[in-house]
PDB file of C-alpha atoms and ligand atoms in Angstrom:
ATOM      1  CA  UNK A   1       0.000   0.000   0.000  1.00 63.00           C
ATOM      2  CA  UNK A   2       1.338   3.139  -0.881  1.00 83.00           C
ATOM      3  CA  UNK A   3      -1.082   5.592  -0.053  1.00 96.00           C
ATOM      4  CA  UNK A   4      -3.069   5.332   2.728  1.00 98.00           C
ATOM      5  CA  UNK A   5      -6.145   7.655   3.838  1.00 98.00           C
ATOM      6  CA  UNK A   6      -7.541   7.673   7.285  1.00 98.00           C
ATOM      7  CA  UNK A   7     -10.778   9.084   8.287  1.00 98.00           C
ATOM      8  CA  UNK A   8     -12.302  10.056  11.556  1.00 97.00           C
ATOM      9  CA  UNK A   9     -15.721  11.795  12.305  1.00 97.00           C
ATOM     10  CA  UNK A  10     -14.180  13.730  14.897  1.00 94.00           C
ATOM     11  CA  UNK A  11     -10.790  15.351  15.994  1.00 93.00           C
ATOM     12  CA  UNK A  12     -10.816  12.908  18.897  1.00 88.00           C
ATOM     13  CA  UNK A  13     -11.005   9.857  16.522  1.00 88.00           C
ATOM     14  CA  UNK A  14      -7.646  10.738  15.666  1.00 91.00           C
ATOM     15  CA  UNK A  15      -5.918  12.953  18.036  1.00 88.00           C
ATOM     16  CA  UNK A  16      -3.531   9.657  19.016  1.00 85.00           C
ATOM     17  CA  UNK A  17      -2.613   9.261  15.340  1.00 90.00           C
ATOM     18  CA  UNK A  18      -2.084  12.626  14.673  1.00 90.00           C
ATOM     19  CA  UNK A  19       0.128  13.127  17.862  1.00 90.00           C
ATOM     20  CA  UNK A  20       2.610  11.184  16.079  1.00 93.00           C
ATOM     21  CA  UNK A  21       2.580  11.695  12.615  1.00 94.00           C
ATOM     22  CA  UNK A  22       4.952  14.051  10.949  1.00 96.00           C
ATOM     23  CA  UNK A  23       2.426  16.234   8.911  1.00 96.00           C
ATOM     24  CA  UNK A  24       4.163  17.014   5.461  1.00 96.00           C
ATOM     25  CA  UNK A  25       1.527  19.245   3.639  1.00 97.00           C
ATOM     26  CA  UNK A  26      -1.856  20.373   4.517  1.00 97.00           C
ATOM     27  CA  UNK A  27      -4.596  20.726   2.048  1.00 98.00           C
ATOM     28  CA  UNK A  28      -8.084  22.269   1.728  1.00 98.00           C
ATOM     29  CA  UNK A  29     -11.255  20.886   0.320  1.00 98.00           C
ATOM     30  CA  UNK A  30     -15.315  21.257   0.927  1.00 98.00           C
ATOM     31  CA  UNK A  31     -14.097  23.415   4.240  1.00 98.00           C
ATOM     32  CA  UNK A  32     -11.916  19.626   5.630  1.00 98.00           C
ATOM     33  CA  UNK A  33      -8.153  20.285   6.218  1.00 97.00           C
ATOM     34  CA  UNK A  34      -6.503  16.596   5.043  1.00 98.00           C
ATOM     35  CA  UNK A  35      -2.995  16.028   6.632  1.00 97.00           C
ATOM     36  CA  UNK A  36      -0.215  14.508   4.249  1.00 97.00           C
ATOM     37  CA  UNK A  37       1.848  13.198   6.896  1.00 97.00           C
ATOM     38  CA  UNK A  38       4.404  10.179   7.461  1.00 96.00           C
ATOM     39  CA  UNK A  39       3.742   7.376   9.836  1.00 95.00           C
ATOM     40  CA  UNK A  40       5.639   4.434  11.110  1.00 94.00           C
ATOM     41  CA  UNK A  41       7.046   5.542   7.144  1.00 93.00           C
ATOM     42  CA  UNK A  42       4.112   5.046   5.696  1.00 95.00           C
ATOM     43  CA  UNK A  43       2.549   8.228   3.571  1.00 97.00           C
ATOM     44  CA  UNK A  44      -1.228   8.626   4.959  1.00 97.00           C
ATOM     45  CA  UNK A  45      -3.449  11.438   4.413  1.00 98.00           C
ATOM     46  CA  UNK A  46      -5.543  12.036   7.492  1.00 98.00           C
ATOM     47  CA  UNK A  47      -8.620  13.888   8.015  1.00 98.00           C
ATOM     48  CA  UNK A  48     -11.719  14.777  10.114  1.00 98.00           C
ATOM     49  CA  UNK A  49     -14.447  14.131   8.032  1.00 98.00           C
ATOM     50  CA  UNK A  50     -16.919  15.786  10.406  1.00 98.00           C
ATOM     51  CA  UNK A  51     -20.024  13.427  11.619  1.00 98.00           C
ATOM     52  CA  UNK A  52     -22.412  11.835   9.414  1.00 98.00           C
ATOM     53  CA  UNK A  53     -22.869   9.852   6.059  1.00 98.00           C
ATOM     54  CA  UNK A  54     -22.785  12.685   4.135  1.00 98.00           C
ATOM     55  CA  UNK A  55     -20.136  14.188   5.278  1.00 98.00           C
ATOM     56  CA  UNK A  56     -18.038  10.532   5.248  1.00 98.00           C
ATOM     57  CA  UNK A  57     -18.990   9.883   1.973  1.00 98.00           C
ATOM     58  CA  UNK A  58     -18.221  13.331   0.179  1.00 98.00           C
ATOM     59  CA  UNK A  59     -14.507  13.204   2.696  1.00 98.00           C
ATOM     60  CA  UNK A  60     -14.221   9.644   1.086  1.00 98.00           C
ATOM     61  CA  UNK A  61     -14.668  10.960  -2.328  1.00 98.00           C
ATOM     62  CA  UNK A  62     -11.884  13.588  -2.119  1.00 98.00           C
ATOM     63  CA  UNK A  63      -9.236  11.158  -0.728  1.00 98.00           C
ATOM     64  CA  UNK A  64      -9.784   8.888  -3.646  1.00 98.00           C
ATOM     65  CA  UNK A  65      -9.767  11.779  -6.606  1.00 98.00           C
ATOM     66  CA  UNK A  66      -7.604  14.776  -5.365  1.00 98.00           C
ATOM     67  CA  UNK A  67      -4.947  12.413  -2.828  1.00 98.00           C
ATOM     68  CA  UNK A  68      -5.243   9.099  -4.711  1.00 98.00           C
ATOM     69  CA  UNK A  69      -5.303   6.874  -2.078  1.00 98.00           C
ATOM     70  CA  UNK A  70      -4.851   2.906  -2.446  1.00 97.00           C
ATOM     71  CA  UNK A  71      -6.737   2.088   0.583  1.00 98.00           C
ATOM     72  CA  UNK A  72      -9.144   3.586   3.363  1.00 98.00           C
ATOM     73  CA  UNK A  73      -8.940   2.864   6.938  1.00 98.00           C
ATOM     74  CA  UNK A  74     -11.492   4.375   8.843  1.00 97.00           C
ATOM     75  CA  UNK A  75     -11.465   4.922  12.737  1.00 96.00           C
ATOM     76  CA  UNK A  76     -12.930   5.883  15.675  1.00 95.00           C
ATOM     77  CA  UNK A  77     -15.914   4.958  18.347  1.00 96.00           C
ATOM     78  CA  UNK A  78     -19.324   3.044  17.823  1.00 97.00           C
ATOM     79  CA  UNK A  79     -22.123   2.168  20.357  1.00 97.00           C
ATOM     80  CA  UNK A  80     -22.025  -1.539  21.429  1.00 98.00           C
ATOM     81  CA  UNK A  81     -25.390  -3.747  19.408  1.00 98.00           C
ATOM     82  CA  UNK A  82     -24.303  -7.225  19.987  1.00 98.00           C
ATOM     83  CA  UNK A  83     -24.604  -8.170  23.334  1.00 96.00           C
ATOM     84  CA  UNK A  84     -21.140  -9.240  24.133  1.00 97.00           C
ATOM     85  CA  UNK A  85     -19.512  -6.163  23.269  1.00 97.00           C
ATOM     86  CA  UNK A  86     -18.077  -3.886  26.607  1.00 95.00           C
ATOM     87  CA  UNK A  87     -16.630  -0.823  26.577  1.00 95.00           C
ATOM     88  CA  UNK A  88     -13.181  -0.124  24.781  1.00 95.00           C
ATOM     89  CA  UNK A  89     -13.683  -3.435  23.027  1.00 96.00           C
ATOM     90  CA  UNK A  90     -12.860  -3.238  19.448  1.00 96.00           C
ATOM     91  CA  UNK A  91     -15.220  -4.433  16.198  1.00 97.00           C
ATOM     92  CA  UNK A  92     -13.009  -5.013  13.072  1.00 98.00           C
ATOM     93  CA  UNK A  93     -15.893  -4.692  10.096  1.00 98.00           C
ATOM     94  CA  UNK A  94     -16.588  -7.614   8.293  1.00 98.00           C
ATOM     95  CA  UNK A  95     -19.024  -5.737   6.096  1.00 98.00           C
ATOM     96  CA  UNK A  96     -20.909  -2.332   6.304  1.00 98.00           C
ATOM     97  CA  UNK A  97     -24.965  -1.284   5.934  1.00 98.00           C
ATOM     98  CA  UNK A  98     -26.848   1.657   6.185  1.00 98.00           C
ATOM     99  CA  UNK A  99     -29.271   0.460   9.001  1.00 98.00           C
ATOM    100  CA  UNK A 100     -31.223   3.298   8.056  1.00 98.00           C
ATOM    101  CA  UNK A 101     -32.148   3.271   4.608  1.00 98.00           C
ATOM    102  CA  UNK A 102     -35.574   2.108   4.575  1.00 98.00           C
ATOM    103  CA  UNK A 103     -37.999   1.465   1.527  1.00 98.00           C
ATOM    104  CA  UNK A 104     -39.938  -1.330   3.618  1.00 98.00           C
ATOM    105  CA  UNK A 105     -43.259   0.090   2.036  1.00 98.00           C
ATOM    106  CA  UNK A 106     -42.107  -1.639  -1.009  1.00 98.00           C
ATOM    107  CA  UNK A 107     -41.163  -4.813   0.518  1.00 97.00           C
ATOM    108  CA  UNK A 108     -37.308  -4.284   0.525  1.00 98.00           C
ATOM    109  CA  UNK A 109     -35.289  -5.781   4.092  1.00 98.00           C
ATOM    110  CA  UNK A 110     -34.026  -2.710   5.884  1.00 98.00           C
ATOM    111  CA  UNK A 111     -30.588  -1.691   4.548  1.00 98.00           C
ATOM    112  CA  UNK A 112     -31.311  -2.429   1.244  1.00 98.00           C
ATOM    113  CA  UNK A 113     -30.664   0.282  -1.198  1.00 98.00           C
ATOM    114  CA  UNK A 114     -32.673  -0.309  -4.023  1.00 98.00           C
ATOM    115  CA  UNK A 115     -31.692  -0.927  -7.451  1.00 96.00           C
ATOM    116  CA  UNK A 116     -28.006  -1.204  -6.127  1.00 97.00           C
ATOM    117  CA  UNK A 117     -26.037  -4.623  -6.319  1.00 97.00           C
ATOM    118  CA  UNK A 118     -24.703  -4.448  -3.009  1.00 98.00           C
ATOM    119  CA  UNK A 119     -25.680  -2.710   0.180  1.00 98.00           C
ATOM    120  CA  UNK A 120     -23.803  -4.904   2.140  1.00 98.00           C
ATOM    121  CA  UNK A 121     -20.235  -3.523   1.234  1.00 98.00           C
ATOM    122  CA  UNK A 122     -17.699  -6.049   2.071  1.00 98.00           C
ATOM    123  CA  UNK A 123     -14.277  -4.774   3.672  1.00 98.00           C
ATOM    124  CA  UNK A 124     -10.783  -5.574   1.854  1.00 98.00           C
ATOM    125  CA  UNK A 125     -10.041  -9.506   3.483  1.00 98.00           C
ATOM    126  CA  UNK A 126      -5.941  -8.428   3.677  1.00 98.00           C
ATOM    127  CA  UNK A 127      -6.795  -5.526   5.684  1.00 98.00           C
ATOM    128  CA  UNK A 128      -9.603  -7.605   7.929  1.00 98.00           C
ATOM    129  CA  UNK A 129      -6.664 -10.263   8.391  1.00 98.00           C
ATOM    130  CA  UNK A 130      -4.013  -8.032   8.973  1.00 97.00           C
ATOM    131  CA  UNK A 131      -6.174  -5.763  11.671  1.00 97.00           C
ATOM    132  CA  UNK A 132      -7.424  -9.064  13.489  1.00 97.00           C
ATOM    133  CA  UNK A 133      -3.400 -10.111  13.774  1.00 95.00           C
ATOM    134  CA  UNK A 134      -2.412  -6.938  15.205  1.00 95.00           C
ATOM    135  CA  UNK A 135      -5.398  -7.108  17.977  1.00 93.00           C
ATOM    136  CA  UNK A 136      -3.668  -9.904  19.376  1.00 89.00           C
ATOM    137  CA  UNK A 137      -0.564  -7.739  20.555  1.00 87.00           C
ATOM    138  CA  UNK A 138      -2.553  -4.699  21.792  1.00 87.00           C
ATOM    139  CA  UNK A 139      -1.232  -3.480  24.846  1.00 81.00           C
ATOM    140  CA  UNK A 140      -5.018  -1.888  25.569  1.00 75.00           C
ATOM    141  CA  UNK A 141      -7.247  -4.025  27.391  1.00 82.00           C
ATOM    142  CA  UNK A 142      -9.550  -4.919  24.565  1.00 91.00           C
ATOM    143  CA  UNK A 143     -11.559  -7.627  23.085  1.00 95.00           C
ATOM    144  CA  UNK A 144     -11.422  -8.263  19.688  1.00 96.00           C
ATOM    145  CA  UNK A 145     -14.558  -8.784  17.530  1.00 97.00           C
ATOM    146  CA  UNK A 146     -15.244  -9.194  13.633  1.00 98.00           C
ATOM    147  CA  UNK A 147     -18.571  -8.008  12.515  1.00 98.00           C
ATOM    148  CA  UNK A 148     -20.863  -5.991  10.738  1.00 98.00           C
ATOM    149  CA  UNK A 149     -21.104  -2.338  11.521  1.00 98.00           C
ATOM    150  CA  UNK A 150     -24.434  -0.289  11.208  1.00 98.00           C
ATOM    151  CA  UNK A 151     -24.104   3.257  10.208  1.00 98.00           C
ATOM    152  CA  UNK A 152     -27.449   5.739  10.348  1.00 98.00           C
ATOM    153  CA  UNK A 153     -27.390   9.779  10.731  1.00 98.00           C
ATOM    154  CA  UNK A 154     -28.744   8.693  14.355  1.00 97.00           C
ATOM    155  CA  UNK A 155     -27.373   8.679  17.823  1.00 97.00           C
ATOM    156  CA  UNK A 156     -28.630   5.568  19.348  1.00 98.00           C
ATOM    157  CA  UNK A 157     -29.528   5.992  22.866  1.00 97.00           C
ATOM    158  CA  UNK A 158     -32.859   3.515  23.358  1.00 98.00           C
ATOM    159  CA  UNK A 159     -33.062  -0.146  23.674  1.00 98.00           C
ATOM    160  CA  UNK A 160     -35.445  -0.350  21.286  1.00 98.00           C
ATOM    161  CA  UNK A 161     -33.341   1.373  18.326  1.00 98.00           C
ATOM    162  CA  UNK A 162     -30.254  -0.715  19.520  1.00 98.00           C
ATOM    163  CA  UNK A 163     -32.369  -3.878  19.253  1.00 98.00           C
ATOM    164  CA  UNK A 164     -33.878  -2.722  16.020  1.00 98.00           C
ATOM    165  CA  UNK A 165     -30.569  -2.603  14.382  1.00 98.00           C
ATOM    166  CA  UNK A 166     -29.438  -6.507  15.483  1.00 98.00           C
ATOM    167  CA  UNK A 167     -33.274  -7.949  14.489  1.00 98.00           C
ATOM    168  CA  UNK A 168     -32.799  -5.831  10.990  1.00 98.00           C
ATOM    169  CA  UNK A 169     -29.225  -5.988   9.523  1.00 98.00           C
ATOM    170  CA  UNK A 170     -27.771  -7.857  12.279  1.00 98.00           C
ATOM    171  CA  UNK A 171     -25.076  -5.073  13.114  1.00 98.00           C
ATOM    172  CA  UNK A 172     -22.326  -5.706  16.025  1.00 98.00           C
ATOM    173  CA  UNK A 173     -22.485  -2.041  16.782  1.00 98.00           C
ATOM    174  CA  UNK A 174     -23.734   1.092  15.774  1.00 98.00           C
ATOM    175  CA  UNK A 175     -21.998   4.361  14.370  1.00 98.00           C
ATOM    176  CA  UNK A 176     -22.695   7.262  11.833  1.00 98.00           C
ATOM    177  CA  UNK A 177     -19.820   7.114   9.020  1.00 98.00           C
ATOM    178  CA  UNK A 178     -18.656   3.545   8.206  1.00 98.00           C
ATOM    179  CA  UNK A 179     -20.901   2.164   5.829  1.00 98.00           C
ATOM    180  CA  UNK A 180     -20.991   5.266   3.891  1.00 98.00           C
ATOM    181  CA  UNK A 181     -17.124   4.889   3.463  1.00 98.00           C
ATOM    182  CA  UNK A 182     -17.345   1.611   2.408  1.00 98.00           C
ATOM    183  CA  UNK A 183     -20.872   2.770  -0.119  1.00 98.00           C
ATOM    184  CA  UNK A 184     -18.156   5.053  -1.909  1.00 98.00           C
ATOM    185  CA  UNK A 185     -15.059   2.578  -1.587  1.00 98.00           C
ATOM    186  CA  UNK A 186     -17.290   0.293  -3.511  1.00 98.00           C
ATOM    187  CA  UNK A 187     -18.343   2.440  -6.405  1.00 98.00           C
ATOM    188  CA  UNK A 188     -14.698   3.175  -6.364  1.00 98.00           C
ATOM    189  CA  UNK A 189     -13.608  -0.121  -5.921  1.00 98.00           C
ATOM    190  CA  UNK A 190     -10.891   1.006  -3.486  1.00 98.00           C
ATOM    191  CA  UNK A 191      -9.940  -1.280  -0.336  1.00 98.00           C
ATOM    192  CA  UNK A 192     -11.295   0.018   3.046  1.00 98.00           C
ATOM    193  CA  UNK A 193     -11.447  -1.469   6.423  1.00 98.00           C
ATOM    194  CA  UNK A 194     -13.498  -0.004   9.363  1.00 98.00           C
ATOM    195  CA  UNK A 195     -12.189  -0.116  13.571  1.00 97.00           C
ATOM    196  CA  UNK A 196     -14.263   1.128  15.960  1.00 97.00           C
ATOM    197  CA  UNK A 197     -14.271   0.626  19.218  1.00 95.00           C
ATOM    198  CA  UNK A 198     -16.535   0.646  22.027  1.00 96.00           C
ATOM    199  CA  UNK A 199     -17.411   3.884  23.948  1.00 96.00           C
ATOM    200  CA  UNK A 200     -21.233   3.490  24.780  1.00 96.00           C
ATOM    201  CA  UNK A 201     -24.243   0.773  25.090  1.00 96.00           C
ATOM    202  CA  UNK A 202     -26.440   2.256  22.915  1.00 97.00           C
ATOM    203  CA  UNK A 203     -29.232   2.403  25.047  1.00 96.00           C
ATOM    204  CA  UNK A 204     -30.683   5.242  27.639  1.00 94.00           C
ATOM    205  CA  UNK A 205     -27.811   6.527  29.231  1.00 93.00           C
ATOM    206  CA  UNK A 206     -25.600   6.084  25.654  1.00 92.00           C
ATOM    207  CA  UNK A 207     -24.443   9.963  25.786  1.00 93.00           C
ATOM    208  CA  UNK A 208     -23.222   9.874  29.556  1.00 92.00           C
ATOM    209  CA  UNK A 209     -21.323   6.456  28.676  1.00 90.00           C
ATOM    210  CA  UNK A 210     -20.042   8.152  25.399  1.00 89.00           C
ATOM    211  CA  UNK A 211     -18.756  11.492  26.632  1.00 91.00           C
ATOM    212  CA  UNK A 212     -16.900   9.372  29.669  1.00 92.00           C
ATOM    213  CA  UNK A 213     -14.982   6.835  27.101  1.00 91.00           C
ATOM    214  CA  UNK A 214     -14.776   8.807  24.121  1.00 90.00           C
ATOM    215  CA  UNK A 215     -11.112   8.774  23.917  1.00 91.00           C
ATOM    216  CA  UNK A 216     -10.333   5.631  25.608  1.00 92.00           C
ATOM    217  CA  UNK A 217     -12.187   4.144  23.100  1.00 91.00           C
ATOM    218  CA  UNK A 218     -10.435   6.281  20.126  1.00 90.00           C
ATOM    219  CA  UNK A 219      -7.124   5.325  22.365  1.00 91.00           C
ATOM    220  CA  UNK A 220      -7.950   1.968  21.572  1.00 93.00           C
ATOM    221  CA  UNK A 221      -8.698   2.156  17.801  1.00 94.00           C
ATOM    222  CA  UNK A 222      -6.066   4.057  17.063  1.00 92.00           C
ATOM    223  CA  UNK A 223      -3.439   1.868  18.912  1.00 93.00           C
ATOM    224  CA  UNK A 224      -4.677  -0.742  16.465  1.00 95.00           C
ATOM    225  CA  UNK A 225      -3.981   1.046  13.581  1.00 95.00           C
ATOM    226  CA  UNK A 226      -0.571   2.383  14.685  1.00 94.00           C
ATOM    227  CA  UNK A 227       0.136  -1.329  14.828  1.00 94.00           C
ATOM    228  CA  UNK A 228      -1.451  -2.061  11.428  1.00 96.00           C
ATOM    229  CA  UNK A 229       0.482   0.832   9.701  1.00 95.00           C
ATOM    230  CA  UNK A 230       3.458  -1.208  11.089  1.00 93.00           C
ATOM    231  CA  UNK A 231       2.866  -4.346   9.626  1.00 92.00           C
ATOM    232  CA  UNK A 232       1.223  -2.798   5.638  1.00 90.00           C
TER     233      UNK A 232
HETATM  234  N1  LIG B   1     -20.947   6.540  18.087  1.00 82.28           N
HETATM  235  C1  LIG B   1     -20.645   6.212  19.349  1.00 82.28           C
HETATM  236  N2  LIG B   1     -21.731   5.764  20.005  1.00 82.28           N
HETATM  237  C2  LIG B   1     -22.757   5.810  19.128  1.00 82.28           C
HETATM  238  C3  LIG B   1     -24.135   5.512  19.208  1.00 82.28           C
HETATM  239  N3  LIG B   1     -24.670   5.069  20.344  1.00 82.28           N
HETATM  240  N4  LIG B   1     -24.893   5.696  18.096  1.00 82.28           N
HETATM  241  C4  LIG B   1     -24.349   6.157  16.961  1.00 82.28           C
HETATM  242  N5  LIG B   1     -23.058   6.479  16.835  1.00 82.28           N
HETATM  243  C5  LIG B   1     -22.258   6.302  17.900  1.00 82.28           C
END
């Protein structure tokens, strides 16, 4: 991999990456600063893509045309779906869906885009193998899980919503930017991977939980991909 771009939804998805890359150039587009920087000598772009599908996908878009990137690696926090997940654990994504598109009046399954091949977008298998090696020698104290993540433009905070998401599309956690990375890796055909780790439950008191373990979740995503970045 030559190129490598990194996303986060927020500045504290990857403050710990930033800290220690050695920022070459900085660049402007649709109002996001992206970071060429070196690290572990490895040339990454990284940027904040600011919350939200849109805002993923349009952030995913740039770092494919105006950076040429080989690969996507998105990080950062998710709230916990599947029932074995705990706080700080980490889910490696399997696949991605947008547990939120819903043309159910029509008969489609919930996540289905219609008239699309896939909505299920399948992450790159060297970078799924090569993220669940490294998360055996992280130092953090974190469980390891590969899965399918859920993004929506929703918070989840209710037991219901959380519950919704496992009986519909069957989601290990929930978040707001990964699938639509993966939507626009796909029409690009560009390899992505997705690491988030736990900093909430999802349910009533999500917000309290999240504000608490924000960034010892991001701690523990980004020590993952500090050790992947080793290893590509
Ligand atoms: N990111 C972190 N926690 C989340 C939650 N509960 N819902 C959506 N995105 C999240």
């Amino acid at each position: 991999m030559h190129k490598i771009g990194i996303i986060g939804a927020m500045k504290e998805e990857i403050a710990p990456l930033q800290q220690k890359a050695v920022t070459t150039q900085t660049q402007t587009f649709l109002g996001l600063t992206f970071y060429k920087a070196m690290l572990y000598d490895k040339e990454v772009i990284l940027v904040v893509s600011g919350i939200g599908k849109v805002n993923a996908a349009l952030c995913t878009q740039v770092l494919i045309d105006r950076f040429g990137v080989d690969c996507i690696i998105n990080v950062g926090v998710a709230g916990a779906v599947y029932q074995k997940l705990s706080i700080g654990d980490i889910v490696i994504s399997e696949d991605a869906v947008q547990h939120d598109m819903d043309t159910s009046v029509f008969g489609d399954p919930i996540g289905i885009i219609p008239r699309m091949k896939e909505s299920y977008f399948k992450a790159d298998q060297h970078l799924v193998a090569l993220a669940k090696s490294c998360g055996e020698s992280l130092t953090a104290k974190a469980r390891i899980f590969t899965g399918r993540i859920a993004s929506g433009d929703q918070f989840i905070s209710t037991a219901e919503g959380k519950q919704k998401i496992w009986d519909t599309v069957q989601g290990y956690c929930a978040e707001m930017e990964g699938a639509a990375i993966a939507h626009a890796c796909y029409l690009n055909d560009i390899p992505f991977v997705i690491i988030r780790s736990i900093s909430d439950d999802a349910e009533e008191k999500a917000n309290i939980s999240y504000e608490k373990f924000v960034e010892i979740a991001a701690k523990n995503s980004g020590e993952l991909l500090e050790k992947m970045l080793q290893q590509l």
